[in-house]
PDB file of C-alpha atoms in Angstrom:
ATOM      1  CA  MET W   1       0.064   0.144   0.043  1.00 66.00           C
ATOM      2  CA  LEU W   2       2.688   2.433   0.759  1.00 77.00           C
ATOM      3  CA  SER W   3       5.880   2.853  -1.758  1.00 84.00           C
ATOM      4  CA  ASN W   4       9.125   2.113  -1.428  1.00 88.00           C
ATOM      5  CA  SER W   5       9.947   5.471  -0.740  1.00 91.00           C
ATOM      6  CA  SER W   6       7.732   5.955   2.339  1.00 91.00           C
ATOM      7  CA  LYS W   7       9.057   2.958   3.820  1.00 91.00           C
ATOM      8  CA  TYR W   8      12.790   3.936   3.206  1.00 93.00           C
ATOM      9  CA  ALA W   9      11.883   7.506   4.530  1.00 95.00           C
ATOM     10  CA  LEU W  10      10.105   5.751   8.003  1.00 93.00           C
ATOM     11  CA  LYS W  11      12.854   3.556   8.457  1.00 93.00           C
ATOM     12  CA  ALA W  12      15.225   6.176   7.998  1.00 95.00           C
ATOM     13  CA  VAL W  13      13.591   8.813  10.448  1.00 96.00           C
ATOM     14  CA  VAL W  14      13.081   6.341  12.749  1.00 94.00           C
ATOM     15  CA  TYR W  15      16.518   5.231  12.998  1.00 94.00           C
ATOM     16  CA  ILE W  16      17.874   9.329  12.762  1.00 96.00           C
ATOM     17  CA  ALA W  17      15.237  10.188  15.675  1.00 95.00           C
ATOM     18  CA  THR W  18      16.982   7.181  17.767  1.00 92.00           C
ATOM     19  CA  LYS W  19      20.374   7.400  17.000  1.00 92.00           C
ATOM     20  CA  SER W  20      21.035  11.305  16.193  1.00 89.00           C
ATOM     21  CA  SER W  21      20.918  15.084  17.976  1.00 88.00           C
ATOM     22  CA  ALA W  22      21.929  18.436  17.273  1.00 87.00           C
ATOM     23  CA  GLU W  23      25.450  17.646  18.545  1.00 90.00           C
ATOM     24  CA  ASN W  24      25.558  14.195  16.981  1.00 91.00           C
ATOM     25  CA  LYS W  25      24.234  14.456  13.300  1.00 95.00           C
ATOM     26  CA  LEU W  26      24.342  11.233  10.877  1.00 96.00           C
ATOM     27  CA  LEU W  27      25.928  10.667   7.512  1.00 95.00           C
ATOM     28  CA  VAL W  28      23.811   9.357   4.637  1.00 95.00           C
ATOM     29  CA  LYS W  29      26.388   6.756   4.527  1.00 95.00           C
ATOM     30  CA  GLU W  30      25.934   5.435   8.043  1.00 94.00           C
ATOM     31  CA  ILE W  31      21.864   5.808   7.759  1.00 95.00           C
ATOM     32  CA  ALA W  32      21.582   3.975   4.482  1.00 95.00           C
ATOM     33  CA  GLU W  33      24.217   0.908   5.579  1.00 94.00           C
ATOM     34  CA  LYS W  34      21.840   0.768   8.913  1.00 93.00           C
ATOM     35  CA  THR W  35      18.541   0.708   7.482  1.00 92.00           C
ATOM     36  CA  ASN W  36      19.660  -1.643   4.270  1.00 92.00           C
ATOM     37  CA  VAL W  37      18.582   1.639   1.875  1.00 93.00           C
ATOM     38  CA  PRO W  38      20.241   2.384  -1.039  1.00 94.00           C
ATOM     39  CA  LYS W  39      22.463   5.487  -0.442  1.00 95.00           C
ATOM     40  CA  PRO W  40      21.411   7.647  -3.457  1.00 94.00           C
ATOM     41  CA  PHE W  41      17.909   7.069  -2.959  1.00 93.00           C
ATOM     42  CA  LEU W  42      17.616   7.624   0.666  1.00 96.00           C
ATOM     43  CA  SER W  43      19.799  10.878  -0.070  1.00 95.00           C
ATOM     44  CA  LYS W  44      17.420  12.082  -1.991  1.00 95.00           C
ATOM     45  CA  ILE W  45      14.434  11.279   0.234  1.00 96.00           C
ATOM     46  CA  LEU W  46      16.052  12.779   3.235  1.00 97.00           C
ATOM     47  CA  GLN W  47      17.135  16.104   1.510  1.00 96.00           C
ATOM     48  CA  GLN W  48      13.405  16.110   0.217  1.00 95.00           C
ATOM     49  CA  LEU W  49      12.212  15.870   4.329  1.00 97.00           C
ATOM     50  CA  ALA W  50      15.162  18.414   5.283  1.00 97.00           C
ATOM     51  CA  ALA W  51      13.578  20.845   2.726  1.00 96.00           C
ATOM     52  CA  ASN W  52      10.122  20.802   3.929  1.00 95.00           C
ATOM     53  CA  ASP W  53      10.993  20.591   7.674  1.00 96.00           C
ATOM     54  CA  LEU W  54      10.221  17.143   9.003  1.00 96.00           C
ATOM     55  CA  LEU W  55      14.090  16.595   9.649  1.00 96.00           C
ATOM     56  CA  SER W  56      17.030  18.521  10.132  1.00 96.00           C
ATOM     57  CA  SER W  57      20.447  18.714   8.325  1.00 94.00           C
ATOM     58  CA  THR W  58      23.294  20.697   8.153  1.00 92.00           C
ATOM     59  CA  LYS W  59      26.497  20.834   5.825  1.00 90.00           C
ATOM     60  CA  GLY W  60      30.486  20.673   6.217  1.00 84.00           C
ATOM     61  CA  PRO W  61      32.846  18.753   7.962  1.00 84.00           C
ATOM     62  CA  HIS W  62      30.508  18.433  11.045  1.00 84.00           C
ATOM     63  CA  GLY W  63      27.267  18.051   9.245  1.00 88.00           C
ATOM     64  CA  GLY W  64      24.529  15.352   9.011  1.00 95.00           C
ATOM     65  CA  PHE W  65      21.033  14.600   9.569  1.00 96.00           C
ATOM     66  CA  PHE W  66      19.250  14.894  12.995  1.00 96.00           C
ATOM     67  CA  ILE W  67      15.504  15.404  14.736  1.00 96.00           C
ATOM     68  CA  THR W  68      14.590  18.400  16.495  1.00 95.00           C
ATOM     69  CA  GLU W  69      12.068  18.132  19.255  1.00 95.00           C
ATOM     70  CA  ASN W  70       9.543  20.093  17.375  1.00 96.00           C
ATOM     71  CA  GLN W  71      10.140  17.611  14.490  1.00 97.00           C
ATOM     72  CA  LEU W  72       9.521  14.750  16.452  1.00 96.00           C
ATOM     73  CA  LYS W  73       5.554  15.914  16.922  1.00 97.00           C
ATOM     74  CA  ASN W  74       4.989  14.883  12.914  1.00 97.00           C
ATOM     75  CA  SER W  75       3.092  12.405  11.952  1.00 96.00           C
ATOM     76  CA  VAL W  76       3.708   9.142  10.220  1.00 94.00           C
ATOM     77  CA  MET W  77       1.344  10.021   8.191  1.00 93.00           C
ATOM     78  CA  ASP W  78       3.532  13.685   7.275  1.00 95.00           C
ATOM     79  CA  ILE W  79       6.032  11.670   6.364  1.00 95.00           C
ATOM     80  CA  VAL W  80       4.424   9.425   4.235  1.00 92.00           C
ATOM     81  CA  ILE W  81       2.513  12.359   2.334  1.00 91.00           C
ATOM     82  CA  GLU W  82       5.850  14.494   1.907  1.00 93.00           C
ATOM     83  CA  THR W  83       7.335  11.595   0.285  1.00 91.00           C
ATOM     84  CA  GLU W  84       4.402  10.009  -1.586  1.00 84.00           C
ATOM     85  CA  GLY W  85       3.550  13.830  -2.810  1.00 76.00           C
ATOM     86  CA  ARG W  86      -0.001  13.467  -1.601  1.00 70.00           C
ATOM     87  CA  ASP W  87      -2.121  10.982   0.029  1.00 69.00           C
ATOM     88  CA  LYS W  88      -2.207   7.597  -1.378  1.00 72.00           C
ATOM     89  CA  LEU W  89      -4.743   6.208   1.102  1.00 75.00           C
ATOM     90  CA  GLN W  90      -7.379   8.753  -0.304  1.00 78.00           C
ATOM     91  CA  GLN W  91      -6.701   7.120  -3.354  1.00 83.00           C
ATOM     92  CA  CYS W  92      -9.304   4.440  -5.420  1.00 87.00           C
ATOM     93  CA  PHE W  93      -7.422   1.171  -4.401  1.00 85.00           C
ATOM     94  CA  LEU W  94      -8.222   0.332  -8.230  1.00 89.00           C
ATOM     95  CA  ASN W  95      -6.604   3.449  -9.304  1.00 86.00           C
ATOM     96  CA  PHE W  96     -10.212   4.822 -10.923  1.00 90.00           C
ATOM     97  CA  GLU W  97      -9.844   8.661 -11.258  1.00 87.00           C
ATOM     98  CA  ASN W  98     -13.596   9.599  -9.995  1.00 90.00           C
ATOM     99  CA  CYS W  99     -13.908   6.628  -7.531  1.00 90.00           C
ATOM    100  CA  ASN W 100     -15.555   8.162  -4.237  1.00 88.00           C
ATOM    101  CA  SER W 101     -18.558   6.934  -1.903  1.00 89.00           C
ATOM    102  CA  GLN W 102     -21.144   8.996  -4.455  1.00 93.00           C
ATOM    103  CA  ASN W 103     -19.484   7.099  -7.375  1.00 93.00           C
ATOM    104  CA  PRO W 104     -17.963   3.866  -6.215  1.00 94.00           C
ATOM    105  CA  CYS W 105     -15.836   1.553  -7.742  1.00 94.00           C
ATOM    106  CA  PRO W 106     -16.730  -2.334  -7.202  1.00 94.00           C
ATOM    107  CA  VAL W 107     -14.354  -2.800  -4.167  1.00 94.00           C
ATOM    108  CA  HIS W 108     -14.765   0.754  -2.724  1.00 93.00           C
ATOM    109  CA  ASP W 109     -17.437   0.009  -0.072  1.00 93.00           C
ATOM    110  CA  PHE W 110     -15.000  -3.102   1.372  1.00 93.00           C
ATOM    111  CA  ILE W 111     -11.920  -1.090   1.439  1.00 91.00           C
ATOM    112  CA  ALA W 112     -12.456   2.183   2.055  1.00 90.00           C
ATOM    113  CA  PRO W 113     -13.461   1.792   5.878  1.00 92.00           C
ATOM    114  CA  ALA W 114      -9.889  -0.260   6.171  1.00 90.00           C
ATOM    115  CA  LYS W 115      -7.982   2.469   4.405  1.00 87.00           C
ATOM    116  CA  GLU W 116      -9.829   5.353   6.414  1.00 88.00           C
ATOM    117  CA  ALA W 117      -8.749   3.611   9.992  1.00 92.00           C
ATOM    118  CA  LEU W 118      -5.373   3.267   8.765  1.00 88.00           C
ATOM    119  CA  ARG W 119      -5.183   6.625   7.694  1.00 87.00           C
ATOM    120  CA  LYS W 120      -6.099   7.796  10.728  1.00 92.00           C
ATOM    121  CA  SER W 121      -4.225   5.812  12.605  1.00 92.00           C
ATOM    122  CA  LEU W 122      -0.950   6.912  11.177  1.00 90.00           C
ATOM    123  CA  GLN W 123      -2.195  10.668  11.616  1.00 93.00           C
ATOM    124  CA  GLN W 124      -1.950   9.689  15.065  1.00 95.00           C
ATOM    125  CA  VAL W 125       1.083   7.876  15.500  1.00 94.00           C
ATOM    126  CA  THR W 126       4.213  10.559  15.921  1.00 96.00           C
ATOM    127  CA  ILE W 127       7.535  10.149  15.268  1.00 95.00           C
ATOM    128  CA  LYS W 128       8.168  10.670  18.897  1.00 95.00           C
ATOM    129  CA  GLU W 129       6.268   7.709  19.808  1.00 93.00           C
ATOM    130  CA  LEU W 130       8.243   5.483  17.425  1.00 90.00           C
ATOM    131  CA  LYS W 131      11.676   6.807  18.630  1.00 90.00           C
ATOM    132  CA  GLU W 132      10.366   6.025  22.535  1.00 88.00           C
ATOM    133  CA  GLN W 133       9.333   2.862  21.383  1.00 83.00           C
ATOM    134  CA  GLY W 134      12.987   2.110  20.717  1.00 70.00           C
ATOM    135  CA  ASN W 135      12.354  -1.217  18.626  1.00 68.00           C
ATOM    136  CA  LEU W 136      15.118  -0.907  15.826  1.00 66.00           C
ATOM    137  CA  ASN W 137      15.146  -4.702  15.349  1.00 68.00           C
ATOM    138  CA  PHE W 138      14.849  -3.704  11.271  1.00 62.00           C
ATOM    139  CA  ILE W 139      18.291  -2.096  11.924  1.00 63.00           C
ATOM    140  CA  THR W 140      21.199  -4.407  10.196  1.00 53.00           C
TER     141      THR W 140
END
């Protein structure tokens, strides 16, 4: 349901939130290695997230990525929407352009409630909550 971009972004953001600080910034190389995400692809994703203030970065010899306390308040859905460029969970499951509750596709009434429940859940979970969970078993 989520693209690889969103999955990679979330893995990286959780890793950055858990392992970095303003004093201890992380390089793309380390993040890519630890999360098993291709470095060039991850670099683009992280730059996009930083440009839209979902994480922070600094350039130079002591540069890298980190997340501020304020950025920890962002939701998982914020990351997904920024990475996807739109809210995929509001799109038709079968990709029909004009599918909605008034003009449903054949699976709309079966899928829409589950998609909306997932969307609400992703809006409620913050990066801070994921950080505090502390489960980094996905890290290589």
